[in-house]
């Protein structure tokens, strides 16, 4: 396939690249950059993308694809379709499947299912067998099969003892332990503990439940020299702890979801189960701290925590509903609307947090715009105004609080693995 | 005169005029309850479902009686909590009940927010008969009615709610309702039983029961849950009884007229001693009678709108 991208802004902070240019891609490989001849244009699909950003393909390092086990909610294929539609060319999927990703077989199954897709899928394997916190997972085998990190996501690694072992062992492969930070003895609440939980009569989940495990994990990273990545950070205190850890030079990184960088627990007021997630929506003070941490680099990545749930599961009593929302198809729009257009992050910082940093944390190479390099590209129109319509989601599940939300900024196209999706249409 | 809303989901944001109207209407119905023939035809032809997902015989009977006194057709629909997880979804249950053409639903549920959720999926008038640890508005209304009946007013009256505030649906409704009516509200209990941010609601939190007795006109004593799960918030029943239990000796020591309320059922010898529960200050059984009158008022006002 021969593709020409005309009048794009080639933008790659890794290469210090920011210039208007044209790109010729042949069979998935960058063939030419700059002025193109008539010959170059011959038999090519030409896209004139006046002043849109052409950035290294976006990467979401925290998604739940539900396969194997809950294929009624999402599969590797539908999750990849959702990712591509949302502007992502790569995702890392979490191991809380059924069975969990704690054996080479399951890693292989997921890689197999994703094989022919535009989107690359990198499994995060369970840190402990069955995510139960008792026995270390076969990490070397899992890495060999294609796992890029370890996590017991859904819960924190159960004990300090097994965490210590996991960090020491995973050090051999220089991969991160990705932690869902929540003290299990304080877990079980339905929303953040605040005046709102009192007013709504919902069982509270205190922010200190997160802070405690963040503190534990940072200390353990320091002690073992292992790498810890704090998933979906949500509290002011956690952010402060990560900032201190980074100042000390520890191998600690973090990510935040779009909902945690711009929503507060005030939104739970109508018991909408699409405002129920774990970690829960917090307070304005926490959101303010997260914004500062995004700016100063304490938070390295933006990740969706894409958590598909069926309608039946979400249409119920708030306390009984499962946690989480889908996010792949709204994440970039929310980041552009809430961070870029509000002058909180520059486009450069956004590309770092949505593409470069997550790849680096998972030891994946960052796509480059050079002749001979594989084309792994997201085209972003920062000015495109659109309205979220859950009925158009490629994800099987529609559990999103953003239905009908007006957003500014969207991915117009993604290119990867010699495939191109343009305005949600696969280009042949 | 009519209420400003179609439902009674809680006391949060219920305007003063509405509360006033309910309490005044309840006076008329209390008179009805004293007549030889205790029935009025006001809600004849209306169908009211008492949808109880939690066992609460007292509240259900009180509503049922109120419905019958108003000549409504009352249906009881009890769902045991154990079957909830396996059985049909809440939404399906509601759709089924709605198909039977009901006018009002009185709902009791262990999960907070269910009455609100019900208004989203049903056209009936909804009355919250207690949702999780959220609200129990008719209890607050009957408490307010009982206080007003005894003391002549609510404005300026000092009320302290005593006990496990954090796990009580009665406390929050009382706080909202009483504050709207101009009462001064405080809460008293072990600090583990007081929500961390409660003072943001404009109520004072204290931990000394003698202070509570001295400074208030009314004590509303909540029932202490004796089940194991609830017990993690205080060391022992003996310790609770000793430091927060209302006894005659304690009332005498503080030598002061005070009104004692309790939503029932009472744990004699725990949050309240037998002498106090049966003594001159309490109006616990008045509350029960008033409960029927207040619920009649609520049902009548919601059922005859438009
Ligand atoms: Zn998680």
PDB file of N, CA and C and ligand atoms in Angstrom, chain A residues 62 64 153-155 179-181 231-232 278-279 305, ligand 1:
ATOM      1  N   UNK A  62      -2.622   1.202  29.871  1.00  0.00           N
ATOM      2  CA  UNK A  62      -3.494   0.597  30.895  1.00  0.00           C
ATOM      3  C   UNK A  62      -4.896   0.378  30.337  1.00  0.00           C
ATOM      4  N   UNK A  64      -8.111  -2.722  29.778  1.00  0.00           N
ATOM      5  CA  UNK A  64      -8.623  -4.062  30.103  1.00  0.00           C
ATOM      6  C   UNK A  64      -9.351  -4.572  28.867  1.00  0.00           C
ATOM      7  N   UNK A 153      -3.088  -5.763  38.918  1.00  0.00           N
ATOM      8  CA  UNK A 153      -4.112  -4.708  38.803  1.00  0.00           C
ATOM      9  C   UNK A 153      -5.525  -5.202  39.095  1.00  0.00           C
ATOM     10  N   UNK A 154      -6.247  -4.313  39.740  1.00  0.00           N
ATOM     11  CA  UNK A 154      -7.531  -4.668  40.339  1.00  0.00           C
ATOM     12  C   UNK A 154      -7.321  -4.633  41.838  1.00  0.00           C
ATOM     13  N   UNK A 155      -6.131  -5.125  42.200  1.00  0.00           N
ATOM     14  CA  UNK A 155      -5.677  -5.029  43.593  1.00  0.00           C
ATOM     15  C   UNK A 155      -4.175  -4.719  43.590  1.00  0.00           C
ATOM     16  N   UNK A 179       1.515  -0.946  39.756  1.00  0.00           N
ATOM     17  CA  UNK A 179       0.719  -1.157  40.961  1.00  0.00           C
ATOM     18  C   UNK A 179      -0.609  -0.403  40.980  1.00  0.00           C
ATOM     19  N   UNK A 180      -1.642  -1.155  41.264  1.00  0.00           N
ATOM     20  CA  UNK A 180      -2.946  -0.578  41.607  1.00  0.00           C
ATOM     21  C   UNK A 180      -2.866  -0.343  43.113  1.00  0.00           C
ATOM     22  N   UNK A 181      -2.708   0.888  43.521  1.00  0.00           N
ATOM     23  CA  UNK A 181      -2.387   1.165  44.922  1.00  0.00           C
ATOM     24  C   UNK A 181      -3.648   1.330  45.771  1.00  0.00           C
ATOM     25  N   UNK A 231      -0.038   3.016  38.890  1.00  0.00           N
ATOM     26  CA  UNK A 231      -1.146   3.117  37.935  1.00  0.00           C
ATOM     27  C   UNK A 231      -2.195   4.096  38.466  1.00  0.00           C
ATOM     28  N   UNK A 232      -2.949   4.642  37.551  1.00  0.00           N
ATOM     29  CA  UNK A 232      -4.081   5.541  37.856  1.00  0.00           C
ATOM     30  C   UNK A 232      -3.960   6.265  39.192  1.00  0.00           C
ATOM     31  N   UNK A 278     -12.470   2.678  40.382  1.00  0.00           N
ATOM     32  CA  UNK A 278     -11.504   2.446  41.436  1.00  0.00           C
ATOM     33  C   UNK A 278     -10.106   2.640  40.867  1.00  0.00           C
ATOM     34  N   UNK A 279      -9.312   3.608  41.354  1.00  0.00           N
ATOM     35  CA  UNK A 279      -9.653   4.527  42.433  1.00  0.00           C
ATOM     36  C   UNK A 279     -10.853   5.408  42.083  1.00  0.00           C
ATOM     37  N   UNK A 305      -7.216   3.353  31.617  1.00  0.00           N
ATOM     38  CA  UNK A 305      -7.844   2.341  32.482  1.00  0.00           C
ATOM     39  C   UNK A 305      -9.178   1.902  31.860  1.00  0.00           C
TER      40      UNK A 305
HETATM   41 ZN1  LIG C   1      -6.511  -0.617  38.773  1.00  0.00          ZN
END
